Tab-separated table of C-alpha atoms and ligand atoms in Angstrom:
chain	number	residue	atom	x	y	z
A	69	MET	CA	60.394	56.398	129.828
A	70	SER	CA	57.664	54.425	131.537
A	71	THR	CA	60.269	52.910	133.898
A	72	ASP	CA	61.187	56.338	135.301
A	73	PRO	CA	60.886	55.887	139.086
A	74	ASN	CA	60.162	59.584	139.579
A	75	PRO	CA	57.960	60.709	136.716
A	76	SER	CA	57.574	64.424	136.201
A	77	PRO	CA	54.266	65.803	137.476
A	78	VAL	CA	54.363	68.301	134.612
A	79	ARG	CA	52.305	67.220	131.591
A	80	LEU	CA	52.286	69.505	128.585
A	81	LYS	CA	50.160	68.936	125.535
A	82	ALA	CA	50.541	70.832	122.306
A	83	VAL	CA	47.149	72.228	121.372
A	84	ALA	CA	46.059	74.371	118.482
A	85	GLY	CA	44.623	77.659	119.607
A	86	HIS	CA	44.862	81.417	119.777
A	87	GLY	CA	48.485	82.380	120.456
A	88	GLN	CA	49.612	78.733	120.607
A	89	PRO	CA	52.509	77.379	118.537
A	90	ASP	CA	51.602	74.971	115.722
A	91	PRO	CA	51.859	71.332	116.840
A	92	SER	CA	54.971	69.687	115.387
A	93	PRO	CA	57.505	67.008	116.337
A	94	GLU	CA	59.917	69.773	117.392
A	95	LEU	CA	57.299	71.268	119.681
A	96	GLU	CA	56.634	67.866	121.244
A	97	GLN	CA	60.370	67.528	121.829
A	98	LEU	CA	60.498	70.982	123.425
A	99	TYR	CA	57.576	70.107	125.731
A	100	ARG	CA	59.216	66.818	126.795
A	101	GLY	CA	62.308	68.883	127.639
A	102	PHE	CA	60.185	71.238	129.748
A	103	GLU	CA	58.652	68.242	131.548
A	104	ARG	CA	62.041	66.706	132.329
A	105	GLU	CA	63.305	69.965	133.811
A	106	LEU	CA	60.018	70.747	135.607
A	107	LEU	CA	59.276	73.838	133.575
A	108	VAL	CA	55.931	75.191	132.396
A	109	PRO	CA	55.619	77.940	129.811
A	110	LEU	CA	53.202	80.793	130.409
A	111	TRP	CA	51.559	80.492	126.987
A	112	THR	CA	49.741	77.231	127.805
A	113	GLU	CA	48.563	78.395	131.232
A	114	ILE	CA	47.765	82.065	130.874
A	115	GLY	CA	43.987	81.632	130.571
A	116	ASP	CA	43.848	79.840	133.926
A	117	LEU	CA	46.533	81.868	135.718
A	118	MET	CA	45.575	85.323	134.516
A	119	PRO	CA	41.857	85.366	133.682
A	120	VAL	CA	40.316	88.687	132.710
A	121	GLN	CA	38.335	88.570	135.953
A	122	PRO	CA	38.214	86.210	138.973
A	123	LYS	CA	37.006	82.736	137.951
A	124	SER	CA	36.328	81.035	141.268
A	125	LYS	CA	37.061	77.352	141.731
A	126	ALA	CA	34.380	77.379	144.450
A	127	ALA	CA	30.799	76.621	143.453
A	128	PRO	CA	27.708	78.435	144.658
A	129	HIS	CA	26.205	75.901	147.027
A	130	LEU	CA	23.424	75.666	149.628
A	131	TRP	CA	23.228	73.569	152.798
A	132	ARG	CA	19.846	73.126	154.505
A	133	TRP	CA	19.861	73.851	158.238
A	134	GLU	CA	17.449	71.010	158.987
A	135	ARG	CA	19.865	68.476	157.488
A	136	LEU	CA	22.866	69.962	159.313
A	137	LYS	CA	21.077	69.975	162.653
A	138	GLU	CA	19.886	66.429	162.258
A	139	LEU	CA	23.419	65.169	161.557
A	140	ALA	CA	24.934	67.320	164.308
A	141	ALA	CA	22.441	65.840	166.797
A	142	GLN	CA	23.381	62.360	165.603
A	143	ALA	CA	27.064	63.246	166.140
A	144	GLY	CA	26.106	64.508	169.619
A	145	ARG	CA	24.893	61.031	170.516
A	146	ILE	CA	27.870	59.155	169.055
A	147	VAL	CA	30.957	61.361	169.062
A	148	PRO	CA	32.507	62.522	172.342
A	149	VAL	CA	34.016	65.991	172.596
A	150	GLY	CA	37.387	66.354	174.283
A	151	ARG	CA	41.117	66.797	174.041
A	152	GLY	CA	42.562	65.883	170.667
A	153	GLY	CA	39.521	66.280	168.428
A	154	GLU	CA	38.831	69.490	170.391
A	155	ARG	CA	35.418	70.347	168.934
A	156	ARG	CA	32.267	68.619	167.712
A	157	ALA	CA	32.341	70.866	164.646
A	158	ILE	CA	31.195	69.709	161.225
A	159	ALA	CA	32.390	71.818	158.323
A	160	LEU	CA	30.694	72.706	155.057
A	161	ALA	CA	32.759	71.253	152.218
A	162	ASN	CA	32.288	73.123	148.975
A	163	PRO	CA	31.784	70.471	146.259
A	164	SER	CA	34.310	72.201	143.987
A	165	LEU	CA	37.199	72.460	146.445
A	166	GLY	CA	38.546	68.920	146.162
A	167	GLY	CA	36.917	67.380	149.224
A	168	LYS	CA	38.642	69.778	151.633
A	169	PRO	CA	36.459	71.041	154.506
A	170	TYR	CA	36.365	74.526	153.052
A	171	ALA	CA	33.200	76.493	152.349
A	172	THR	CA	35.204	78.858	150.134
A	173	PRO	CA	38.892	79.103	149.192
A	174	THR	CA	39.549	81.220	152.315
A	175	LEU	CA	36.732	80.429	154.764
A	176	TRP	CA	35.739	77.606	157.063
A	177	ALA	CA	32.093	77.390	158.127
A	178	ALA	CA	30.904	74.698	160.498
A	179	ILE	CA	28.008	73.703	162.687
A	180	GLN	CA	29.153	73.042	166.229
A	181	TYR	CA	27.125	71.049	168.765
A	182	LEU	CA	27.405	70.661	172.546
A	183	MET	CA	25.326	68.349	174.718
A	184	PRO	CA	24.001	69.484	178.124
A	185	GLY	CA	26.820	69.860	180.643
A	186	GLU	CA	29.540	69.302	178.064
A	187	ASP	CA	32.778	71.293	177.811
A	188	ALA	CA	34.817	71.805	174.671
A	189	PRO	CA	38.384	72.049	176.001
A	190	GLU	CA	40.511	75.164	176.084
A	191	HIS	CA	42.924	75.903	173.243
A	192	ARG	CA	44.198	78.750	171.124
A	193	HIS	CA	45.252	79.166	167.524
A	194	THR	CA	46.286	81.946	165.211
A	195	GLN	CA	43.248	81.423	162.986
A	196	HIS	CA	40.618	84.089	163.571
A	197	ALA	CA	37.188	82.824	164.520
A	198	PHE	CA	33.645	83.832	165.382
A	199	ARG	CA	30.430	82.165	166.522
A	200	PHE	CA	26.972	83.062	165.294
A	201	VAL	CA	23.795	81.746	166.884
A	202	VAL	CA	20.762	81.179	164.691
A	203	GLU	CA	18.717	79.486	167.441
A	204	GLY	CA	18.971	78.302	171.001
A	205	GLU	CA	20.950	79.330	174.055
A	206	GLY	CA	22.705	77.824	177.039
A	207	VAL	CA	26.339	77.780	175.946
A	208	TRP	CA	28.914	80.175	177.352
A	209	THR	CA	32.124	80.553	175.375
A	210	VAL	CA	34.983	81.279	177.753
A	211	VAL	CA	37.547	83.609	176.163
A	212	ASN	CA	40.706	84.257	178.195
A	213	GLY	CA	38.709	83.268	181.272
A	214	ASP	CA	35.759	85.571	180.473
A	215	PRO	CA	32.472	83.602	180.116
A	216	VAL	CA	30.386	85.038	177.262
A	217	ARG	CA	26.729	84.095	176.862
A	218	MET	CA	25.648	82.831	173.439
A	219	SER	CA	22.000	83.371	172.463
A	220	ARG	CA	19.970	83.602	169.275
A	221	GLY	CA	21.148	86.392	167.006
A	222	ASP	CA	24.385	87.040	168.866
A	223	PHE	CA	27.638	87.461	166.967
A	224	LEU	CA	30.735	86.511	168.965
A	225	PRO	CA	34.178	87.236	167.490
A	226	GLN	CA	37.247	85.423	168.810
A	227	SER	CA	40.381	86.766	167.203
A	228	GLY	CA	43.465	84.621	166.842
A	229	TRP	CA	45.634	83.500	169.758
A	230	ASN	CA	43.020	84.030	172.476
A	231	TRP	CA	42.369	81.053	174.764
A	232	HIS	CA	38.863	79.701	174.351
A	233	ALA	CA	36.690	76.879	175.640
A	234	HIS	CA	32.914	76.360	175.362
A	235	HIS	CA	30.590	75.211	178.119
A	236	ASN	CA	26.967	74.105	177.826
A	237	ALA	CA	25.293	75.124	181.095
A	238	ALA	CA	21.772	74.210	179.937
A	239	LYS	CA	19.603	71.118	179.916
A	240	GLU	CA	19.302	71.066	176.124
A	241	PRO	CA	21.894	70.531	173.397
A	242	MET	CA	22.891	73.668	171.500
A	243	ALA	CA	24.027	74.182	167.912
A	244	TRP	CA	25.646	77.267	166.401
A	245	ILE	CA	27.907	78.126	163.501
A	246	ASP	CA	31.628	78.835	163.520
A	247	GLY	CA	33.424	80.900	160.908
A	248	LEU	CA	37.220	80.819	160.691
A	249	ASP	CA	39.964	81.700	158.223
A	250	ILE	CA	41.316	78.111	158.369
A	251	PRO	CA	41.733	77.676	154.574
A	252	PHE	CA	43.504	81.022	154.233
A	253	ALA	CA	45.896	80.132	157.053
A	254	TYR	CA	46.406	76.702	155.497
A	255	TYR	CA	47.379	78.005	152.035
A	256	THR	CA	49.615	80.661	153.537
A	257	GLU	CA	51.192	78.175	155.987
A	258	SER	CA	50.938	80.601	158.862
A	259	GLN	CA	49.206	78.502	161.557
A	260	PHE	CA	50.153	78.054	165.213
A	261	PHE	CA	48.140	76.085	167.795
A	262	GLU	CA	48.373	75.377	171.534
A	263	PHE	CA	46.368	73.214	173.903
A	264	GLY	CA	45.146	74.978	177.047
A	265	ARG	CA	44.282	73.678	180.500
A	266	GLU	CA	42.550	70.323	180.804
A	267	SER	CA	39.473	71.936	182.321
A	268	ILE	CA	38.202	75.407	183.068
A	269	SER	CA	37.776	76.628	186.653
A	270	PRO	CA	34.438	76.840	188.529
A	271	ALA	CA	34.605	80.648	188.177
A	272	GLU	CA	34.736	80.223	184.408
A	273	ARG	CA	31.713	77.916	184.521
A	274	THR	CA	29.531	80.701	185.888
A	275	THR	CA	26.884	82.088	183.568
A	276	PRO	CA	26.904	85.895	183.744
A	277	GLU	CA	24.372	87.797	181.660
A	278	ARG	CA	27.149	90.143	180.491
A	279	SER	CA	30.805	89.319	179.950
A	280	ARG	CA	33.633	91.451	181.273
A	281	ALA	CA	34.385	92.393	177.653
A	282	GLU	CA	30.867	93.762	177.179
A	283	ARG	CA	31.006	95.725	180.436
A	284	LEU	CA	34.210	97.393	179.241
A	285	TRP	CA	33.543	97.758	175.496
A	286	GLY	CA	29.811	97.282	174.941
A	287	HIS	CA	28.514	100.833	175.272
A	288	PRO	CA	27.501	102.527	171.999
A	289	GLY	CA	29.869	105.291	170.993
A	290	LEU	CA	31.822	105.091	174.251
A	291	ARG	CA	35.296	103.720	174.721
A	292	PRO	CA	37.234	103.377	177.956
A	293	VAL	CA	39.830	106.160	178.150
A	294	SER	CA	42.084	103.692	179.965
A	295	LYS	CA	42.481	101.762	176.662
A	296	PRO	CA	43.732	104.302	174.118
A	297	ASP	CA	45.246	101.946	171.529
A	298	ALA	CA	43.557	100.584	168.430
A	299	THR	CA	43.775	96.794	168.344
A	300	PRO	CA	43.753	94.757	165.089
A	301	ALA	CA	40.741	92.744	166.253
A	302	SER	CA	37.716	93.694	168.322
A	303	PRO	CA	38.047	93.397	172.116
A	304	LEU	CA	34.224	93.263	172.305
A	305	LEU	CA	33.342	89.560	172.571
A	306	ALA	CA	29.595	89.716	171.944
A	307	TYR	CA	27.391	91.773	169.657
A	308	ARG	CA	23.858	91.265	170.912
A	309	TRP	CA	20.818	90.661	168.744
A	310	VAL	CA	18.786	93.341	170.510
A	311	ASP	CA	21.245	95.976	169.231
A	312	THR	CA	21.625	94.541	165.720
A	313	ASP	CA	17.857	94.197	165.321
A	314	ARG	CA	17.214	97.746	166.460
A	315	ALA	CA	19.856	99.156	164.107
A	316	LEU	CA	18.247	97.404	161.134
A	317	ALA	CA	14.697	98.340	162.142
A	318	ASP	CA	15.771	101.977	162.572
A	319	GLN	CA	17.381	102.078	159.119
A	320	LEU	CA	14.182	100.864	157.483
A	321	ALA	CA	12.056	103.256	159.569
A	322	LEU	CA	14.306	106.187	158.645
A	323	GLU	CA	14.021	105.213	154.996
A	324	GLU	CA	10.228	105.338	155.287
A	325	GLU	CA	10.563	108.823	156.760
A	326	GLY	CA	12.536	109.887	153.681
A	327	ASP	CA	16.130	109.582	154.893
A	328	ALA	CA	18.765	107.874	152.750
A	329	ALA	CA	19.525	105.352	155.489
A	330	THR	CA	19.582	102.092	153.559
A	331	LEU	CA	21.907	100.484	151.037
A	332	SER	CA	19.103	100.430	148.446
A	333	PRO	CA	15.319	100.690	148.776
A	334	GLY	CA	14.160	98.160	151.365
A	335	HIS	CA	17.669	96.820	152.026
A	336	ALA	CA	19.172	97.712	155.411
A	337	ALA	CA	22.606	96.467	156.428
A	338	VAL	CA	25.005	96.846	159.347
A	339	ARG	CA	28.588	95.727	159.740
A	340	PHE	CA	30.051	94.420	162.991
A	341	THR	CA	33.022	96.654	163.778
A	342	ASN	CA	35.983	96.896	166.098
A	343	PRO	CA	35.197	99.649	168.634
A	344	THR	CA	38.876	100.611	168.910
A	345	SER	CA	39.184	101.451	165.218
A	346	GLY	CA	35.803	101.399	163.466
A	347	GLY	CA	37.277	98.804	161.083
A	348	ASP	CA	36.329	95.196	160.543
A	349	VAL	CA	35.778	93.075	163.605
A	350	LEU	CA	38.557	90.603	162.665
A	351	PRO	CA	41.701	91.123	160.537
A	352	THR	CA	40.622	88.555	157.929
A	353	ILE	CA	36.852	88.326	158.309
A	354	ARG	CA	34.076	90.841	157.703
A	355	ALA	CA	30.698	90.176	159.269
A	356	GLU	CA	27.388	91.888	158.532
A	357	MET	CA	23.667	91.541	159.091
A	358	HIS	CA	21.289	92.393	156.253
A	359	ARG	CA	17.524	92.919	156.330
A	360	VAL	CA	15.472	92.960	153.147
A	361	ARG	CA	11.967	94.360	153.613
A	362	ALA	CA	9.041	92.052	152.669
A	363	GLY	CA	8.707	92.071	148.876
A	364	ALA	CA	11.955	94.029	148.333
A	365	ARG	CA	15.053	92.897	146.491
A	366	THR	CA	18.708	93.828	146.883
A	367	LEU	CA	20.787	95.253	144.053
A	368	THR	CA	22.891	92.703	142.215
A	369	ARG	CA	26.395	92.805	143.606
A	370	ARG	CA	29.649	91.091	142.832
A	371	GLU	CA	32.915	91.536	144.644
A	372	VAL	CA	36.426	90.174	144.934
A	373	GLY	CA	36.562	87.541	147.663
A	374	SER	CA	34.043	85.030	148.915
A	375	SER	CA	31.204	85.067	151.434
A	376	VAL	CA	29.058	82.658	153.355
A	377	PHE	CA	25.489	83.631	154.256
A	378	GLN	CA	23.148	82.169	156.823
A	379	VAL	CA	19.449	82.974	156.808
A	380	PHE	CA	18.741	84.318	160.263
A	381	ASP	CA	15.042	84.985	159.904
A	382	GLY	CA	12.238	85.122	157.380
A	383	SER	CA	12.292	83.615	153.938
A	384	GLY	CA	12.852	84.517	150.331
A	385	THR	CA	14.821	83.678	147.243
A	386	VAL	CA	18.540	84.105	146.712
A	387	THR	CA	20.340	84.080	143.391
A	388	VAL	CA	24.048	83.256	143.222
A	389	GLY	CA	25.331	83.272	139.663
A	390	GLU	CA	23.350	80.605	137.803
A	391	ARG	CA	21.845	79.121	140.964
A	392	ARG	CA	18.611	80.160	142.673
A	393	TRP	CA	17.224	78.815	145.938
A	394	SER	CA	14.198	79.398	148.150
A	395	VAL	CA	15.643	79.808	151.600
A	396	ALA	CA	14.414	79.648	155.182
A	397	ARG	CA	15.832	80.006	158.677
A	398	GLY	CA	19.296	78.550	159.174
A	399	ASP	CA	20.046	77.705	155.545
A	400	LEU	CA	23.658	78.446	154.575
A	401	PHE	CA	24.993	79.286	151.136
A	402	VAL	CA	28.221	80.350	149.515
A	403	VAL	CA	28.841	83.285	147.192
A	404	PRO	CA	32.203	82.778	145.428
A	405	SER	CA	34.485	85.568	144.275
A	406	TRP	CA	33.020	87.813	141.577
A	407	VAL	CA	29.802	85.798	141.275
A	408	PRO	CA	26.731	88.072	141.202
A	409	PHE	CA	24.414	87.872	144.195
A	410	THR	CA	20.875	89.125	144.841
A	411	ALA	CA	18.346	88.408	147.553
A	412	GLN	CA	14.592	88.819	147.327
A	413	ALA	CA	12.440	88.741	150.458
A	414	ALA	CA	9.127	86.877	150.478
A	415	THR	CA	6.109	89.150	150.054
A	416	SER	CA	4.797	88.232	153.509
A	417	GLU	CA	7.912	88.685	155.689
A	418	HIS	CA	11.305	90.307	155.701
A	419	LEU	CA	14.486	88.357	155.099
A	420	ASP	CA	17.386	88.653	157.579
A	421	LEU	CA	20.729	87.424	156.293
A	422	PHE	CA	23.885	87.044	158.326
A	423	ARG	CA	26.921	87.321	156.088
A	424	PHE	CA	30.631	86.783	156.606
A	425	GLY	CA	33.390	87.170	154.063
A	426	ASP	CA	37.099	87.650	153.505
A	427	ALA	CA	36.978	91.257	152.234
A	428	PRO	CA	39.452	92.608	154.849
A	429	ILE	CA	42.210	90.517	153.257
A	430	PHE	CA	41.654	92.093	149.849
A	431	GLU	CA	41.134	95.582	151.226
A	432	ALA	CA	44.429	95.356	153.122
A	433	LEU	CA	46.130	94.414	149.852
A	434	HIS	CA	44.292	97.092	147.840
A	435	ALA	CA	42.893	94.259	145.696
A	436	GLN	CA	39.220	94.801	146.518
A	437	ARG	CA	36.728	95.526	143.733
A	438	VAL	CA	32.961	95.715	143.868
A	439	ARG	CA	30.518	95.963	140.975
A	440	ILE	CA	26.886	96.841	141.523
A	441	GLY	CA	24.330	96.018	138.822
A	442	ASP	CA	23.921	93.234	136.319
B	555	LIG	O1	35.292	76.322	168.540
B	555	LIG	O2	37.396	76.582	168.872
B	555	LIG	O3	34.658	75.036	163.880
B	555	LIG	O4	39.060	75.777	166.959
B	555	LIG	C1	36.994	74.954	164.112
B	555	LIG	C2	38.120	75.147	164.922
B	555	LIG	C3	35.611	75.622	165.943
B	555	LIG	C4	36.470	76.268	168.133
B	555	LIG	C5	35.745	75.190	164.627
B	555	LIG	C6	37.966	75.582	166.216
B	555	LIG	C7	36.711	75.812	166.738
B	556	LIG	FE1	39.230	77.087	168.452
């Protein structure tokens, strides 16, 4: 009845179709009964609930770095950063995810901005996080009291429940991107959060070239014997561009010398890994850097789970499902679950793509699938 003060949210409509019962007054009566008792039969929902392959709600979408930076700078002039709001971070909101600040169903991606001399206050949360720097320098992120320099090309993981604050020690504002598993933690209702100290100490405002974490863990192929245990997330707090760049350049050089060093011709890729285990750098987030040689193209790839890419350097064309964009430095785009992706570098310069995704979740659950080719 229309006067029902608590109408059922279940709405069932008899429709003709494959495997559907013929519409009839009895069927209507049955469906009203289901609605009253808050019941939904499988036969009307199966196409949505159990598709033959993942059908992402998320849309392929691109955000231009120039636009993001402009708005972040505007926020820098107007919006203070401090306790409560915690961060001047502005998230990418996928147009198909209901207005939530989610880049994909599992991943948060945001531009964060700090003015000269500013501090983002200390806190910790169970969500896993990282920073990636596409340009600029001058901010130190302070993780459990360890100041870590952030410069162009650096990848900085911060696994859940570590205290962290950010400090801009430079005379210029700085922007970078954050990736977190906020949507995943939200759906699974597994979040915890704590405020830290009101301000960090003078010792934590120092600006060392290398963090304590790098001095302990940042030596290729060497681990401290004093730390025998594998940890679920990487204890190394910075992966420096000089190392990533050299690894990619070496792969392409080896390929030219005839070694099978690359993923496919002209496509080099490295994954950021946890030095205690060789596994992914964070329990829920995989991060990689890809380099496509000038004029080369990656294989078409689709996989379970979603990714966000940021163009680190160069230019080219990326194809995500039905969408195709010309991309340049800083541009960010989303590749939803099981949507085919290819990247083509410009003929004049290589294309460097930073990528992060949720693959570790699906691998842990033995639900990961990858398909190469069209
Ligand atoms: O820098 O600590 O983009 O806690 C979202 C949540 C950044 C951060 C974000 C956060 C942070
Ligand atoms: Fe945080």
